[in-house]
Amino acid sequence: MRIFMDTANIDEIRRGAALGVVDGVTTNPTLVAKEGVQYRDRIMEICEVVDGPISAECISTEYDALVEEARRVAAWHPNVVVKIPMGEVGLQAIKTVSAEGIRVNTTLVFSANQALLAAKAGAAFVSPFVGRLNDAGHDGMEVIREIVAVFDTFNLPTQVLAASIRNPRDVTEAALAGSHVATLPPAVLFSMIQHPLTDKGIEIFLNDAKKYTPV
Ligand code: E4P
């Protein structure tokens, strides 16, 4: 499973990239607004740090404007993947720009039916929001499993990108469900490294290593 970082914070992205296990980055208007930077500037900075798909979200709500925005955003950098929200206009725009070779990440996906439509429109990724589904009383991971099963059944090339991940267990569950990608808030990524038994084991080994002459 590929691991993306779900943040627009450049310091966290640099720290994550240094681990050597980050394959891409997803952003959204809320994440960029938190940073107090211009969207394009931040996406260009991220592209310098991570060599992989970098999702940048479109905000137009009319078909013509959305298609024009998607083309403009996609031209920022070859690694940019255009995020388009699920919906009637969104699907039409996904169909148009995907046919032009622009990679689309369909965002705000909450059901297998929405994912199927996005895949049929040609989206490169669909982003089911696991945490927000759970918050609303649904089973977010079950939606991931359903989408993976549908895409597998019909050999659809669209990748499932588990989004709105809230804790390390979600990552394990997404991997077990066969999600192609999970996008993680920095805190979740860094907490995956930790285990109390690892810390304890290191402490014991370092103490025992004092009992002999190092090579
Ligand atoms: C996905 O690409 C979104 O940016 C993100 O995962 C949303 O997560 P949230 O529900 O924690 O805001």
Tab-separated table of C-alpha atoms and ligand atoms in Angstrom:
chain	number	residue	atom	x	y	z
A	1	MET	CA	0.000	0.000	0.000
A	2	ARG	CA	1.308	3.426	-0.911
A	3	ILE	CA	1.477	6.016	1.853
A	4	PHE	CA	0.638	9.668	1.201
A	5	MET	CA	0.765	12.516	3.716
A	6	ASP	CA	-2.457	14.448	4.217
A	7	THR	CA	-1.177	17.909	5.067
A	8	ALA	CA	-0.029	21.208	3.582
A	9	ASN	CA	2.555	21.782	6.325
A	10	ILE	CA	5.902	21.848	4.561
A	11	ASP	CA	7.981	21.101	7.682
A	12	GLU	CA	5.936	17.976	8.427
A	13	ILE	CA	6.203	16.941	4.761
A	14	ARG	CA	10.006	17.370	4.876
A	15	ARG	CA	10.152	15.301	8.089
A	16	GLY	CA	7.943	12.611	6.528
A	17	ALA	CA	9.861	12.593	3.240
A	18	ALA	CA	13.123	12.075	5.157
A	19	LEU	CA	11.768	8.705	6.329
A	20	GLY	CA	11.887	7.463	2.743
A	21	VAL	CA	8.427	5.886	2.885
A	22	VAL	CA	6.200	8.731	1.691
A	23	ASP	CA	4.884	8.206	-1.844
A	24	GLY	CA	2.749	11.313	-2.298
A	25	VAL	CA	0.808	14.126	-0.641
A	26	THR	CA	-2.844	15.140	-0.516
A	27	THR	CA	-4.024	18.649	0.319
A	28	ASN	CA	-7.390	20.344	0.528
A	29	PRO	CA	-8.527	23.965	0.956
A	30	THR	CA	-8.865	23.560	4.735
A	31	LEU	CA	-5.313	22.225	5.110
A	32	VAL	CA	-3.836	25.013	2.939
A	33	ALA	CA	-5.871	27.743	4.686
A	34	LYS	CA	-4.365	26.598	8.023
A	35	GLU	CA	-0.884	27.348	6.691
A	36	GLY	CA	-1.631	30.937	5.613
A	37	VAL	CA	0.038	30.481	2.218
A	38	GLN	CA	-1.061	30.687	-1.416
A	39	TYR	CA	-2.285	27.352	-2.804
A	40	ARG	CA	-0.090	27.257	-5.908
A	41	ASP	CA	3.052	28.343	-4.022
A	42	ARG	CA	2.610	25.583	-1.457
A	43	ILE	CA	1.919	22.891	-4.068
A	44	MET	CA	5.095	23.883	-5.929
A	45	GLU	CA	7.080	23.666	-2.670
A	46	ILE	CA	5.636	20.225	-1.936
A	47	CYS	CA	6.550	19.046	-5.447
A	48	GLU	CA	10.176	19.942	-4.678
A	49	VAL	CA	10.153	17.718	-1.575
A	50	VAL	CA	8.125	14.649	-2.607
A	51	ASP	CA	8.447	12.993	-6.006
A	52	GLY	CA	5.010	11.412	-6.330
A	53	PRO	CA	1.360	12.279	-6.845
A	54	ILE	CA	0.509	15.612	-5.179
A	55	SER	CA	-3.241	16.281	-4.961
A	56	ALA	CA	-4.444	19.888	-5.334
A	57	GLU	CA	-8.138	20.619	-5.009
A	58	CYS	CA	-10.320	22.533	-7.471
A	59	ILE	CA	-13.019	24.779	-6.027
A	60	SER	CA	-15.074	25.810	-9.070
A	61	THR	CA	-18.694	24.706	-8.998
A	62	GLU	CA	-19.713	25.232	-12.654
A	63	TYR	CA	-18.660	22.784	-15.379
A	64	ASP	CA	-16.765	25.205	-17.654
A	65	ALA	CA	-14.964	26.888	-14.784
A	66	LEU	CA	-14.131	23.524	-13.178
A	67	VAL	CA	-12.671	22.112	-16.384
A	68	GLU	CA	-10.647	25.273	-16.936
A	69	GLU	CA	-9.417	25.230	-13.326
A	70	ALA	CA	-8.500	21.533	-13.534
A	71	ARG	CA	-6.444	22.147	-16.677
A	72	ARG	CA	-4.720	25.138	-15.084
A	73	VAL	CA	-3.936	23.311	-11.817
A	74	ALA	CA	-2.719	20.182	-13.657
A	75	ALA	CA	-0.262	22.364	-15.621
A	76	TRP	CA	1.462	23.541	-12.415
A	77	HIS	CA	3.698	20.441	-12.266
A	78	PRO	CA	3.741	16.960	-13.870
A	79	ASN	CA	3.173	15.356	-10.439
A	80	VAL	CA	0.028	17.339	-9.680
A	81	VAL	CA	-3.153	15.282	-9.435
A	82	VAL	CA	-6.289	17.387	-9.631
A	83	LYS	CA	-8.805	16.857	-6.842
A	84	ILE	CA	-12.412	17.191	-7.956
A	85	PRO	CA	-15.301	16.708	-5.508
A	86	MET	CA	-17.922	14.042	-6.229
A	87	GLY	CA	-21.146	15.372	-7.781
A	88	GLU	CA	-22.986	15.834	-11.056
A	89	VAL	CA	-20.801	18.653	-12.343
A	90	GLY	CA	-17.743	16.971	-10.848
A	91	LEU	CA	-18.377	13.748	-12.763
A	92	GLN	CA	-18.801	15.622	-16.043
A	93	ALA	CA	-15.545	17.484	-15.453
A	94	ILE	CA	-13.734	14.268	-14.424
A	95	LYS	CA	-14.836	12.617	-17.657
A	96	THR	CA	-13.622	15.555	-19.760
A	97	VAL	CA	-10.241	16.157	-18.178
A	98	SER	CA	-9.411	12.482	-17.585
A	99	ALA	CA	-9.885	11.911	-21.334
A	100	GLU	CA	-7.245	14.614	-21.848
A	101	GLY	CA	-4.773	12.662	-19.704
A	102	ILE	CA	-5.160	14.735	-16.546
A	103	ARG	CA	-5.032	12.562	-13.413
A	104	VAL	CA	-8.007	13.146	-11.134
A	105	ASN	CA	-8.470	12.300	-7.472
A	106	THR	CA	-12.228	12.249	-6.826
A	107	THR	CA	-12.664	13.613	-3.339
A	108	LEU	CA	-15.523	13.533	-0.815
A	109	VAL	CA	-16.488	9.966	-1.741
A	110	PHE	CA	-18.742	8.303	0.825
A	111	SER	CA	-20.161	5.231	-0.947
A	112	ALA	CA	-19.199	2.427	-3.328
A	113	ASN	CA	-21.715	3.772	-5.849
A	114	GLN	CA	-20.023	7.169	-5.923
A	115	ALA	CA	-16.657	5.439	-6.347
A	116	LEU	CA	-17.979	3.319	-9.218
A	117	LEU	CA	-19.242	6.409	-11.046
A	118	ALA	CA	-15.940	8.218	-10.535
A	119	ALA	CA	-14.042	5.190	-11.849
A	120	LYS	CA	-16.303	5.010	-14.903
A	121	ALA	CA	-15.640	8.714	-15.532
A	122	GLY	CA	-11.922	7.898	-15.634
A	123	ALA	CA	-10.648	9.079	-12.252
A	124	ALA	CA	-7.140	7.924	-11.362
A	125	PHE	CA	-8.028	7.848	-7.620
A	126	VAL	CA	-11.147	7.857	-5.481
A	127	SER	CA	-10.913	9.153	-1.918
A	128	PRO	CA	-13.436	7.606	0.482
A	129	PHE	CA	-13.392	9.564	3.773
A	130	VAL	CA	-13.177	6.862	6.440
A	131	GLY	CA	-13.126	9.104	9.536
A	132	ARG	CA	-16.015	11.299	8.441
A	133	LEU	CA	-18.077	8.192	7.640
A	134	ASN	CA	-17.347	6.815	11.111
A	135	ASP	CA	-18.226	10.199	12.666
A	136	ALA	CA	-21.615	10.015	10.916
A	137	GLY	CA	-22.299	6.557	12.361
A	138	HIS	CA	-21.320	4.501	9.316
A	139	ASP	CA	-18.566	1.922	8.930
A	140	GLY	CA	-15.906	3.766	6.927
A	141	MET	CA	-13.670	0.754	6.496
A	142	GLU	CA	-16.576	-1.318	5.155
A	143	VAL	CA	-16.956	1.276	2.388
A	144	ILE	CA	-13.255	0.847	1.566
A	145	ARG	CA	-13.725	-2.939	1.406
A	146	GLU	CA	-16.760	-2.568	-0.881
A	147	ILE	CA	-14.943	-0.239	-3.277
A	148	VAL	CA	-11.868	-2.494	-3.424
A	149	ALA	CA	-14.126	-5.493	-4.150
A	150	VAL	CA	-16.032	-3.691	-6.920
A	151	PHE	CA	-12.862	-2.393	-8.582
A	152	ASP	CA	-11.267	-5.864	-8.350
A	153	THR	CA	-14.353	-7.573	-9.786
A	154	PHE	CA	-14.323	-5.392	-12.885
A	155	ASN	CA	-10.553	-4.856	-13.099
A	156	LEU	CA	-11.009	-1.101	-12.885
A	157	PRO	CA	-7.681	0.759	-12.969
A	158	THR	CA	-8.831	3.465	-10.536
A	159	GLN	CA	-6.929	3.381	-7.241
A	160	VAL	CA	-8.635	3.436	-3.856
A	161	LEU	CA	-7.139	6.136	-1.642
A	162	ALA	CA	-8.296	5.760	1.965
A	163	ALA	CA	-8.705	9.309	3.294
A	164	SER	CA	-9.814	10.975	6.529
A	165	ILE	CA	-7.623	8.523	8.428
A	166	ARG	CA	-7.622	9.278	12.133
A	167	ASN	CA	-5.377	6.701	13.845
A	168	PRO	CA	-2.726	4.035	13.207
A	169	ARG	CA	-5.276	1.201	13.391
A	170	ASP	CA	-7.116	2.762	10.427
A	171	VAL	CA	-3.909	2.332	8.402
A	172	THR	CA	-3.660	-1.380	9.198
A	173	GLU	CA	-7.350	-1.840	8.385
A	174	ALA	CA	-6.980	0.029	5.089
A	175	ALA	CA	-4.020	-2.167	4.124
A	176	LEU	CA	-5.911	-5.342	5.064
A	177	ALA	CA	-8.870	-4.120	3.015
A	178	GLY	CA	-6.590	-3.863	-0.028
A	179	SER	CA	-6.694	-0.076	-0.358
A	180	HIS	CA	-4.046	0.970	-2.894
A	181	VAL	CA	-3.151	4.105	-0.930
A	182	ALA	CA	-3.805	5.625	2.485
A	183	THR	CA	-3.270	9.320	3.094
A	184	LEU	CA	-2.198	10.066	6.635
A	185	PRO	CA	-2.116	13.125	8.853
A	186	PRO	CA	1.524	13.577	10.002
A	187	ALA	CA	0.693	12.560	13.584
A	188	VAL	CA	-0.644	9.210	12.378
A	189	LEU	CA	2.389	8.568	10.166
A	190	PHE	CA	4.872	9.311	12.948
A	191	SER	CA	2.955	7.341	15.553
A	192	MET	CA	3.147	4.265	13.292
A	193	ILE	CA	6.885	4.196	13.994
A	194	GLN	CA	6.413	3.963	17.741
A	195	HIS	CA	5.897	0.952	19.966
A	196	PRO	CA	6.586	0.870	23.734
A	197	LEU	CA	8.222	-2.564	23.406
A	198	THR	CA	10.617	-1.154	20.790
A	199	ASP	CA	11.631	1.648	23.193
A	200	LYS	CA	12.007	-0.822	26.049
A	201	GLY	CA	13.999	-3.233	23.862
A	202	ILE	CA	16.415	-0.487	22.778
A	203	GLU	CA	16.946	0.572	26.391
A	204	ILE	CA	17.750	-3.013	27.445
A	205	PHE	CA	20.136	-3.577	24.527
A	206	LEU	CA	21.954	-0.264	25.137
A	207	ASN	CA	22.394	-1.119	28.826
A	208	ASP	CA	23.637	-4.621	28.036
A	209	ALA	CA	26.004	-3.227	25.395
A	210	LYS	CA	27.809	-1.333	28.158
A	211	LYS	CA	28.914	-4.728	29.533
A	212	TYR	CA	31.344	-5.427	26.676
A	213	THR	CA	33.822	-3.531	24.528
A	214	PRO	CA	32.144	-2.255	21.370
A	215	VAL	CA	33.591	-3.543	18.069
B	1	E4P	C1	-8.266	13.733	1.748
B	1	E4P	O1	-7.556	13.884	0.776
B	1	E4P	C2	-8.645	14.807	2.690
B	1	E4P	O2	-7.711	15.841	2.607
B	1	E4P	C3	-8.631	14.370	4.143
B	1	E4P	O3	-8.252	13.022	4.287
B	1	E4P	C4	-9.810	14.792	4.932
B	1	E4P	O4	-9.683	14.323	6.240
B	1	E4P	P1	-10.476	14.921	7.487
B	1	E4P	O5	-11.822	14.264	7.517
B	1	E4P	O6	-9.640	14.539	8.668
B	1	E4P	O7	-10.569	16.406	7.282
